[in-house]
JSON list of C-alpha atoms in Angstrom, two decimals:
[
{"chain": "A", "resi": 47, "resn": "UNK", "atom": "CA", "xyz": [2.75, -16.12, 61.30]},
{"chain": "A", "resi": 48, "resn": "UNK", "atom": "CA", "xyz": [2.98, -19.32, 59.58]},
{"chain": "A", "resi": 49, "resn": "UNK", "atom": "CA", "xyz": [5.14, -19.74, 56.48]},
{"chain": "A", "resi": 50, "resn": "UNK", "atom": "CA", "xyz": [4.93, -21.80, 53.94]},
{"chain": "A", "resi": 51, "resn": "UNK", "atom": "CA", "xyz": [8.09, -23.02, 51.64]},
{"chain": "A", "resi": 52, "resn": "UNK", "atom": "CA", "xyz": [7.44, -20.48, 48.79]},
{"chain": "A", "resi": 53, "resn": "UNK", "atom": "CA", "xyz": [7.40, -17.94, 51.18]},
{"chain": "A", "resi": 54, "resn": "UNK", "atom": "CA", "xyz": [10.89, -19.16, 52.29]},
{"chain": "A", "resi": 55, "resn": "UNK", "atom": "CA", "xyz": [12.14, -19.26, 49.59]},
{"chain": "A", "resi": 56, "resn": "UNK", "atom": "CA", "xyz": [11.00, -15.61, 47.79]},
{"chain": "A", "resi": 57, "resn": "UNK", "atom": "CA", "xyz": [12.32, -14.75, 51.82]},
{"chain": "A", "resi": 58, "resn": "UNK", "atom": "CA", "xyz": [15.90, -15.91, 50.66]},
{"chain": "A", "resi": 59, "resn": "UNK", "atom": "CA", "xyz": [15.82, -14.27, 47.12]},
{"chain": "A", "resi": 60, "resn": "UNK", "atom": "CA", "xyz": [15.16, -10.99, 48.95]},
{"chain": "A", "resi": 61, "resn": "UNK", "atom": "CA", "xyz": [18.13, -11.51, 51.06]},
{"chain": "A", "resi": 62, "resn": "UNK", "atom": "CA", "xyz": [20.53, -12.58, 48.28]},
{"chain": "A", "resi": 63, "resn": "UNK", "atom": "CA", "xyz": [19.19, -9.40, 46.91]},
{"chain": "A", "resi": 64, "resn": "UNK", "atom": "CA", "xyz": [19.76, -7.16, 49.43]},
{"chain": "A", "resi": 65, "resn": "UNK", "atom": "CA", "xyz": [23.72, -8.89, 49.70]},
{"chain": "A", "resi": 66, "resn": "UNK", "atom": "CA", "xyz": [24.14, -8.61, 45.74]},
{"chain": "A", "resi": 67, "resn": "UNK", "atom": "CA", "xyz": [25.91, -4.75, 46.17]},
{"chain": "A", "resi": 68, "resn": "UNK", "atom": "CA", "xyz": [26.61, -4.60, 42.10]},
{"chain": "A", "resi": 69, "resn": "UNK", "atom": "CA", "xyz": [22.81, -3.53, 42.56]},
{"chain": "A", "resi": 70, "resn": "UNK", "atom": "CA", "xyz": [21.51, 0.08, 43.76]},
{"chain": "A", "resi": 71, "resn": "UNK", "atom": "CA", "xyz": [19.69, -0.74, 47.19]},
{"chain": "A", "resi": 72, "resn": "UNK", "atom": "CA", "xyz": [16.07, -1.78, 46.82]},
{"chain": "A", "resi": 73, "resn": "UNK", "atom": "CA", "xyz": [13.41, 0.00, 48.06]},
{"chain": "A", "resi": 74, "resn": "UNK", "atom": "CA", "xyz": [10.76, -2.25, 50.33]},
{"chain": "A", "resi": 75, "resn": "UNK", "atom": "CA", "xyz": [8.19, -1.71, 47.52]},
{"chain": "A", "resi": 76, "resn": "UNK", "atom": "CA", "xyz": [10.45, -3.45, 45.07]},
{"chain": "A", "resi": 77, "resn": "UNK", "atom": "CA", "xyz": [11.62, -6.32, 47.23]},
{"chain": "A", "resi": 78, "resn": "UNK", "atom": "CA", "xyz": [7.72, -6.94, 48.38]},
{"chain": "A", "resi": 79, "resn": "UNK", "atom": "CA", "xyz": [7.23, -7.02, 44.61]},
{"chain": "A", "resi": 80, "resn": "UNK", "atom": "CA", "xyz": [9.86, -9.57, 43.39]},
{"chain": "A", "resi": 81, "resn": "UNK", "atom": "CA", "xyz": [8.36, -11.52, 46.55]},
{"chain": "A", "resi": 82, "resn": "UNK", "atom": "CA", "xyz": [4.52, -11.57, 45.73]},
{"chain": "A", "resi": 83, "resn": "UNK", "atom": "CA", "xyz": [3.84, -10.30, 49.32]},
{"chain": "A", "resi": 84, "resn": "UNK", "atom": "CA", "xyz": [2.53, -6.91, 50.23]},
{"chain": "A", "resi": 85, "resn": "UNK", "atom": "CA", "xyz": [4.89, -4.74, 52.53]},
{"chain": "A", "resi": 86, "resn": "UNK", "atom": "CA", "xyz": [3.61, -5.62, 55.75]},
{"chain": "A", "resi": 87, "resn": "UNK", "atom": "CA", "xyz": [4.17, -9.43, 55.76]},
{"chain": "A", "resi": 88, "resn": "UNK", "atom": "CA", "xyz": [7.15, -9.29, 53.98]},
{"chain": "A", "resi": 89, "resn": "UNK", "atom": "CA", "xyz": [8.67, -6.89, 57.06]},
{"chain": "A", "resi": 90, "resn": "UNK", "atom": "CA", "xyz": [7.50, -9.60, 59.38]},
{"chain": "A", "resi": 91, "resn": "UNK", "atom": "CA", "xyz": [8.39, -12.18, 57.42]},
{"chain": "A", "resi": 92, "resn": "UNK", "atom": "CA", "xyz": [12.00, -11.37, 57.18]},
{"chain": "A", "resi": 93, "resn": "UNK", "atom": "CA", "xyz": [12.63, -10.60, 60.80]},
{"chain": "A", "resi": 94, "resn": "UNK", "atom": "CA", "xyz": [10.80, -13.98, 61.68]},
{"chain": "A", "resi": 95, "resn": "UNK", "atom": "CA", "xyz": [13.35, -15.50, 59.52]},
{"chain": "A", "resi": 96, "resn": "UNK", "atom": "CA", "xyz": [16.35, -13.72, 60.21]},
{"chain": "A", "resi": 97, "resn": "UNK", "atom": "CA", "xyz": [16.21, -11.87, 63.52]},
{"chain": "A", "resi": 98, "resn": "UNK", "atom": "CA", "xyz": [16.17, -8.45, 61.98]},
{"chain": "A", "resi": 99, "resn": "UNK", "atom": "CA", "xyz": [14.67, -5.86, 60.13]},
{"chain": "A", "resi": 100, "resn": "UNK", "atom": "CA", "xyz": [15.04, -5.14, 56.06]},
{"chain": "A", "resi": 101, "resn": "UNK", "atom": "CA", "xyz": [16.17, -2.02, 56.93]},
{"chain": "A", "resi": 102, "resn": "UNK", "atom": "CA", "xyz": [18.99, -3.13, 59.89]},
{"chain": "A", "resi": 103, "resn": "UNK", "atom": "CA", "xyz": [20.01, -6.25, 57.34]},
{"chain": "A", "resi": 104, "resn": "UNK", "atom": "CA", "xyz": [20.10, -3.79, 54.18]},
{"chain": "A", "resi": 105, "resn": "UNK", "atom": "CA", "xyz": [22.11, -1.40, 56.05]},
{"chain": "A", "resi": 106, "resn": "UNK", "atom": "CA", "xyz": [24.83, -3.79, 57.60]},
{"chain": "A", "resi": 107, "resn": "UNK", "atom": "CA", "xyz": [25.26, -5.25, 54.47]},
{"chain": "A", "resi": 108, "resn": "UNK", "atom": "CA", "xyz": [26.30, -1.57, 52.89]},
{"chain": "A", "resi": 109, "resn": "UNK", "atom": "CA", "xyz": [27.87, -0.54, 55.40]},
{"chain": "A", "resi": 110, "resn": "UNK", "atom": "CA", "xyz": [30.11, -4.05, 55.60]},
{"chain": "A", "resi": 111, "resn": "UNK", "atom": "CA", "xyz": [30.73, -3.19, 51.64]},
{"chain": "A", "resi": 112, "resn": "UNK", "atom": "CA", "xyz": [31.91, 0.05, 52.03]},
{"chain": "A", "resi": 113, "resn": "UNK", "atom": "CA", "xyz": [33.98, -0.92, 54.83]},
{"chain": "A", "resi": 114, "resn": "UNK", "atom": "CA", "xyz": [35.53, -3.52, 52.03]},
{"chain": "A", "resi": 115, "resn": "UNK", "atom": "CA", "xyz": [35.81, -0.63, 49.70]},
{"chain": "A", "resi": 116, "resn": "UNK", "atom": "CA", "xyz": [37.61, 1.80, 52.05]},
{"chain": "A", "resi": 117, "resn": "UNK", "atom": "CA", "xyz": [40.31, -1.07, 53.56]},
{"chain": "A", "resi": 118, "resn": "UNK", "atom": "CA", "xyz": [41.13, -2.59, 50.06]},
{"chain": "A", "resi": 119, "resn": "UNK", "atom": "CA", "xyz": [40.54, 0.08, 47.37]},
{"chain": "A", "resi": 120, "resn": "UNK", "atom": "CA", "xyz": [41.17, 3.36, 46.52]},
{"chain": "A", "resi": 121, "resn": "UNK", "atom": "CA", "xyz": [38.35, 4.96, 45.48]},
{"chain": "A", "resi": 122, "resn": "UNK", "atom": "CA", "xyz": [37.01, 8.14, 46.77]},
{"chain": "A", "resi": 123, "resn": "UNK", "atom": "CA", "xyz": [34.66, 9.03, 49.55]},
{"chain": "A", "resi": 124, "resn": "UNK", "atom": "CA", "xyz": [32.30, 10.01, 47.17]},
{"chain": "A", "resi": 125, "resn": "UNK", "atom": "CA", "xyz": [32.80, 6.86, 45.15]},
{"chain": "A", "resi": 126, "resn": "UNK", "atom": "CA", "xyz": [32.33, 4.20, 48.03]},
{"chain": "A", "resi": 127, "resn": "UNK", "atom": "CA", "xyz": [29.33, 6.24, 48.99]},
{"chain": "A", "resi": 128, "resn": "UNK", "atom": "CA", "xyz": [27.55, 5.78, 45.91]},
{"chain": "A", "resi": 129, "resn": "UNK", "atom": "CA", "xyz": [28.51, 2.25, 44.95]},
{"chain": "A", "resi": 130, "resn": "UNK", "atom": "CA", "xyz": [27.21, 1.23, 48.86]},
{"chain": "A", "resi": 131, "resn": "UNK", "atom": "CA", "xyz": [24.00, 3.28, 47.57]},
{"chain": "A", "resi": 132, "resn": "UNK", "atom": "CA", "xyz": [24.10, 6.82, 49.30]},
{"chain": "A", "resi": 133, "resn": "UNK", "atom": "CA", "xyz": [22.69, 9.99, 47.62]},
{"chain": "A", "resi": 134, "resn": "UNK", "atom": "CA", "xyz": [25.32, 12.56, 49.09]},
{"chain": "A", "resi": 135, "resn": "UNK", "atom": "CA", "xyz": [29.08, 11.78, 50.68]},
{"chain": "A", "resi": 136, "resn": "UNK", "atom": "CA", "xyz": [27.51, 13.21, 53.73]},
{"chain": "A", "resi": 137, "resn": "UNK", "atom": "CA", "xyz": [25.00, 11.49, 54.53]},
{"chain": "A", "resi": 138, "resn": "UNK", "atom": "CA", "xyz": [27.10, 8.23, 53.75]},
{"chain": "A", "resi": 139, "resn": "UNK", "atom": "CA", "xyz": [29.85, 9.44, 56.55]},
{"chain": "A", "resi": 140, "resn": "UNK", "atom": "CA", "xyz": [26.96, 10.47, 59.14]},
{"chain": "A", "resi": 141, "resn": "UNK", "atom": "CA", "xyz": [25.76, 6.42, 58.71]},
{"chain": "A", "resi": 142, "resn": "UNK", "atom": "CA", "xyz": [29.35, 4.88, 58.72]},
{"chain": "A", "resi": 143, "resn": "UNK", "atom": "CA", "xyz": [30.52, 6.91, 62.41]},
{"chain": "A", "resi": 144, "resn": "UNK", "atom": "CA", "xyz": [26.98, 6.21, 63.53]},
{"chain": "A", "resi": 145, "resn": "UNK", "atom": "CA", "xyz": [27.45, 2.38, 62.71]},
{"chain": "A", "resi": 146, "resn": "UNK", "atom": "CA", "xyz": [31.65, 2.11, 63.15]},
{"chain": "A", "resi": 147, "resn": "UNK", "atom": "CA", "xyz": [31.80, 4.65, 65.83]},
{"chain": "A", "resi": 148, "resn": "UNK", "atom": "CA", "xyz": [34.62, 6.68, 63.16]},
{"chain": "A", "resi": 149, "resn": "UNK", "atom": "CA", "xyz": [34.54, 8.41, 59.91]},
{"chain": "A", "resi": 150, "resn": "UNK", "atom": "CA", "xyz": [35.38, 6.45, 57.06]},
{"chain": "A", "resi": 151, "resn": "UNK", "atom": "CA", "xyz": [38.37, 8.54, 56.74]},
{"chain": "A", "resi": 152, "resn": "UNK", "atom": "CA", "xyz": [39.78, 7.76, 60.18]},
{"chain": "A", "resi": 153, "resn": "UNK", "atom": "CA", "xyz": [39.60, 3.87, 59.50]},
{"chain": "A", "resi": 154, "resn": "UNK", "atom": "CA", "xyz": [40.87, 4.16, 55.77]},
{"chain": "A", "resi": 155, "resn": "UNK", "atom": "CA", "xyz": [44.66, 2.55, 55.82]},
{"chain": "A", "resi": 156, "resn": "UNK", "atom": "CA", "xyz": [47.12, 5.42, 55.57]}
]
């Protein structure tokens, strides 16, 4: 797949997308939209570029922001999981011990 520089650079706005957490979490059909590419190329695209999927970057980057959340603030469970862009509390904790190997309350300073 060859790239050209717009494609690069609609590539990066996705990412700094995906990174800005003040945002909900986009869904694929949105970020293929703010890039002018349809789904499929902009999947490849982005793991040509950075070595992983949407879905692997978008989730590291919530789960590194609700790690954040948890070690410097005190907000609830139920908080951090909906600011890193969870539905339900419990599906947030099921992701985080999946990911850090621990429930968020386990790692949570005492």
């Amino acid at each position: 797949m060859r790239l050209n520089r717009y494609d690069k650079e609609m590539l990066e706005l996705v990412r700094r997308r995906i990174e800005d957490m003040s945002l909900r979490p986009a869904r694929i059909a949105e970020l293929a939209l703010l890039a002018g590419m349809g789904e499929t190329k902009l999947k490849a695209a982005f793991k040509l570029t950075y070595g992983t999927t949407l879905h692997q970057y978008s989730l590291k980057q919530r789960m590194a922001y609700a790690k954040r959340l948890i070690d410097e603030d005190h907000k609830s469970l139920a908080q951090i999981a909906s600011l890193a862009g969870f539905s339900a509390t419990s599906n947030f904790i099921s992701a985080f011990k999946k990911y850090y190997g621990e429930t968020p309350g386990r790692t949570r300073p005492r």
